[in-house]
Amino acid sequence: MTTAVTGTTGATTTTAADAMKKELGMNKDDFLKLFVAQLQNQDPLSPQDPTEMLGQLAQLTQVEQAYNTTTALNNLLAAQSSTLASSAVSLIGGTITATGNQTNFDGTNAATMKYSMPAATSSTTLTITNASGAVVRTIDLGAQSAGTAVYQWDGLDGHGNQLTAGAYTFAISGTDAAGGKQTATTYTTGVADSVSFDSGLAYISIGAVTVPYSSVTKVSVS
């Protein structure tokens, strides 16, 4: 079993001070230097207007508050990213269920297709497509009860030929007693063997299938 953790975090090297300088034209340090220089070079016989000085102090306070807010938000985002990474990595080796319509076929063992019918159907069809979008097999599932069920696909196409390992997409729909169409909610399930990160988001791999961490609805650890 692969237990790789790969990917990019999408973090930026721009500091909060740099962001403030870009947005406001200066950061707190720049303002302080300017303010001190102004006091040092004022005319002793004609000191600066106190009202203007108070206005500048108010501006300094606003800049400082904005700086601190940005820094606090960056720290919060960093903490959330660390928590996300730890939570995602902990799924490796566990059997997960996620909302999705793909299943991993390893070339040998039957691939699990989990689904939930919103209502009972008198006739139901399972359609399996490959990575190119071509239908490789259509299976008559017959009548189905409302609720969750699992179909084990043997990896054969419509002509009985063994297909290659990889990710396959499946869809299930049927007709109810009143003649209405019922479409099943499908799930991707299997053992998580690796985790990757991209632009601050985590993705779980099950063989050739990758699902967003946010789509995981259940985890079972044996």
CSV table of C-alpha atoms in Angstrom, one decimal, residues 32-209:
chain,number,residue,atom,x,y,z
A,32,LEU,CA,6.7,55.5,12.5
A,33,LYS,CA,9.9,56.5,10.7
A,34,LEU,CA,8.1,59.2,8.8
A,35,PHE,CA,6.4,60.4,12.0
A,36,VAL,CA,9.7,60.5,14.0
A,37,ALA,CA,11.5,62.3,11.2
A,38,GLN,CA,8.7,64.9,11.0
A,39,LEU,CA,9.1,65.6,14.8
A,40,GLN,CA,12.8,65.8,14.6
A,41,ASN,CA,12.8,68.3,11.7
A,42,GLN,CA,9.9,70.6,12.8
A,43,ASP,CA,10.6,74.3,13.4
A,44,PRO,CA,10.9,74.9,17.2
A,45,LEU,CA,9.6,78.4,16.7
A,46,SER,CA,6.6,77.1,14.8
A,47,PRO,CA,5.8,73.6,16.1
A,48,GLN,CA,3.4,71.3,14.3
A,49,ASP,CA,-0.3,71.8,14.8
A,50,PRO,CA,-1.4,69.5,17.6
A,51,THR,CA,-4.6,68.8,15.7
A,52,GLU,CA,-2.7,67.6,12.7
A,53,MET,CA,-0.4,65.5,15.0
A,54,LEU,CA,-3.5,63.8,16.5
A,55,GLY,CA,-4.8,63.1,13.0
A,56,GLN,CA,-1.5,61.4,12.1
A,57,LEU,CA,-1.6,59.4,15.3
A,58,ALA,CA,-5.1,58.2,14.5
A,59,GLN,CA,-3.8,57.2,11.0
A,60,LEU,CA,-0.9,55.3,12.7
A,61,THR,CA,-3.4,53.5,14.9
A,62,GLN,CA,-5.5,52.4,11.9
A,63,VAL,CA,-2.4,51.2,10.1
A,64,GLU,CA,-1.3,49.2,13.1
A,65,GLN,CA,-4.7,47.7,13.6
A,66,ALA,CA,-4.9,46.7,9.9
A,67,TYR,CA,-1.4,45.2,10.2
A,68,ASN,CA,-2.3,43.2,13.3
A,69,THR,CA,-5.6,42.0,11.7
A,70,THR,CA,-3.8,40.8,8.6
A,71,THR,CA,-1.1,39.0,10.7
A,72,ALA,CA,-3.8,37.3,12.9
A,73,LEU,CA,-5.7,36.1,9.8
A,74,ASN,CA,-2.5,34.7,8.3
A,75,ASN,CA,-1.8,32.8,11.5
A,76,LEU,CA,-5.3,31.5,11.6
A,77,LEU,CA,-5.1,30.3,8.0
A,78,ALA,CA,-1.8,28.6,8.7
A,79,ALA,CA,-3.2,26.8,11.7
A,80,GLN,CA,-6.2,25.7,9.6
A,81,SER,CA,-4.0,24.4,6.9
A,82,SER,CA,-1.9,22.4,9.4
A,83,THR,CA,-5.1,20.9,10.9
A,84,LEU,CA,-6.4,20.0,7.5
A,85,ALA,CA,-3.1,18.3,6.6
A,86,SER,CA,-3.1,16.3,9.8
A,87,SER,CA,-6.8,15.2,9.4
A,88,ALA,CA,-6.3,14.2,5.7
A,89,VAL,CA,-3.2,12.2,6.4
A,90,SER,CA,-4.9,10.3,9.2
A,91,LEU,CA,-7.2,8.8,6.5
A,92,ILE,CA,-4.4,6.8,4.8
A,93,GLY,CA,-5.1,3.1,5.3
A,94,GLY,CA,-8.8,3.6,6.2
A,95,THR,CA,-11.8,2.7,4.0
A,96,ILE,CA,-13.5,5.9,3.0
A,97,THR,CA,-16.8,6.7,1.4
A,98,ALA,CA,-17.1,10.0,-0.5
A,99,THR,CA,-19.7,11.5,-2.7
A,100,GLY,CA,-18.6,10.8,-6.3
A,101,ASN,CA,-19.3,8.7,-9.3
A,102,GLN,CA,-15.9,6.9,-9.8
A,103,THR,CA,-14.6,3.5,-8.8
A,104,ASN,CA,-11.1,2.1,-8.9
A,105,PHE,CA,-10.6,-1.2,-10.7
A,106,ASP,CA,-7.2,-2.7,-9.9
A,107,GLY,CA,-7.3,-5.2,-12.8
A,108,THR,CA,-8.0,-8.2,-10.6
A,109,ASN,CA,-10.4,-7.7,-7.8
A,110,ALA,CA,-14.0,-6.6,-8.2
A,111,ALA,CA,-14.6,-2.9,-8.0
A,112,THR,CA,-17.2,-1.7,-5.5
A,113,MET,CA,-20.0,0.6,-6.7
A,114,LYS,CA,-22.0,2.1,-3.8
A,115,TYR,CA,-25.2,4.0,-4.5
A,116,SER,CA,-28.5,5.1,-2.9
A,117,MET,CA,-31.8,5.0,-4.6
A,118,PRO,CA,-34.2,7.8,-3.7
A,119,ALA,CA,-37.2,5.6,-4.3
A,120,ALA,CA,-38.0,2.0,-5.2
A,121,THR,CA,-37.7,1.1,-8.9
A,122,SER,CA,-39.2,-1.6,-11.0
A,123,SER,CA,-36.3,-1.5,-13.5
A,124,THR,CA,-32.8,-0.2,-13.0
A,125,THR,CA,-29.7,0.2,-15.2
A,126,LEU,CA,-26.1,0.6,-14.3
A,127,THR,CA,-23.9,2.3,-16.9
A,128,ILE,CA,-20.1,2.1,-16.7
A,129,THR,CA,-17.8,4.4,-18.7
A,130,ASN,CA,-14.0,4.5,-19.1
A,131,ALA,CA,-11.6,7.4,-18.7
A,132,SER,CA,-12.4,8.5,-22.3
A,133,GLY,CA,-16.1,8.7,-21.7
A,134,ALA,CA,-16.9,5.6,-23.7
A,135,VAL,CA,-19.6,3.2,-22.3
A,136,VAL,CA,-17.9,-0.1,-21.6
A,137,ARG,CA,-20.8,-1.9,-20.1
A,138,THR,CA,-24.5,-1.6,-19.3
A,139,ILE,CA,-25.9,-3.8,-16.6
A,140,ASP,CA,-29.6,-4.5,-15.8
A,141,LEU,CA,-30.0,-4.4,-12.1
A,142,GLY,CA,-33.7,-5.2,-12.1
A,143,ALA,CA,-36.0,-3.9,-9.4
A,144,GLN,CA,-34.3,-1.9,-6.6
A,145,SER,CA,-35.5,-0.9,-3.1
A,146,ALA,CA,-35.1,2.6,-1.9
A,147,GLY,CA,-31.9,3.1,0.1
A,148,THR,CA,-28.2,2.3,0.0
A,149,ALA,CA,-26.9,-0.7,-1.9
A,150,VAL,CA,-23.6,-2.0,-3.3
A,151,TYR,CA,-22.8,-3.6,-6.7
A,152,GLN,CA,-19.5,-5.5,-7.2
A,153,TRP,CA,-18.3,-5.1,-10.7
A,154,ASP,CA,-16.1,-7.9,-12.1
A,155,GLY,CA,-14.2,-5.6,-14.4
A,156,LEU,CA,-15.6,-7.1,-17.6
A,157,ASP,CA,-16.9,-5.2,-20.5
A,158,GLY,CA,-20.2,-5.9,-22.4
A,159,HIS,CA,-18.5,-8.6,-24.4
A,160,GLY,CA,-17.0,-10.4,-21.4
A,161,ASN,CA,-13.5,-9.0,-22.0
A,162,GLN,CA,-11.3,-8.2,-19.0
A,163,LEU,CA,-10.7,-4.4,-18.9
A,164,THR,CA,-7.5,-2.7,-17.8
A,165,ALA,CA,-6.9,-1.3,-14.3
A,166,GLY,CA,-7.9,2.3,-13.8
A,167,ALA,CA,-10.6,4.7,-12.8
A,168,TYR,CA,-14.1,4.1,-14.2
A,169,THR,CA,-17.3,6.2,-13.9
A,170,PHE,CA,-20.7,4.8,-13.1
A,171,ALA,CA,-24.3,6.0,-13.1
A,172,ILE,CA,-27.4,4.3,-12.0
A,173,SER,CA,-31.0,5.2,-12.8
A,174,GLY,CA,-34.3,3.4,-13.0
A,175,THR,CA,-38.1,3.7,-13.4
A,176,ASP,CA,-40.5,3.7,-10.5
A,177,ALA,CA,-44.0,2.1,-10.4
A,178,ALA,CA,-45.5,5.4,-11.7
A,179,GLY,CA,-43.2,5.5,-14.6
A,180,GLY,CA,-41.1,8.3,-13.2
A,181,LYS,CA,-37.3,8.4,-13.5
A,182,GLN,CA,-35.2,7.8,-10.4
A,183,THR,CA,-31.5,8.6,-10.3
A,184,ALA,CA,-29.3,7.2,-7.7
A,185,THR,CA,-26.8,9.1,-5.6
A,186,THR,CA,-23.4,7.5,-6.2
A,187,TYR,CA,-20.4,7.2,-3.9
A,188,THR,CA,-16.7,6.5,-4.3
A,189,THR,CA,-15.4,4.0,-1.8
A,190,GLY,CA,-12.2,2.1,-1.1
A,191,VAL,CA,-9.0,2.2,0.9
A,192,ALA,CA,-7.2,5.5,0.9
A,193,ASP,CA,-3.6,5.0,-0.1
A,194,SER,CA,-2.2,8.6,-0.4
A,195,VAL,CA,-3.0,12.2,0.2
A,196,SER,CA,-2.0,15.2,-2.0
A,197,PHE,CA,-2.4,18.9,-1.5
A,198,ASP,CA,-3.0,21.6,-4.1
A,199,SER,CA,-3.8,25.3,-3.6
A,200,GLY,CA,-4.6,24.7,0.1
A,201,LEU,CA,-7.0,21.8,-0.6
A,202,ALA,CA,-6.5,18.1,0.3
A,203,TYR,CA,-7.2,15.2,-2.1
A,204,ILE,CA,-7.5,11.5,-1.2
A,205,SER,CA,-6.4,8.9,-3.6
A,206,ILE,CA,-7.9,5.4,-3.9
A,207,GLY,CA,-5.8,3.7,-6.5
A,208,ALA,CA,-6.4,5.6,-9.8
A,209,VAL,CA,-9.3,7.6,-8.3
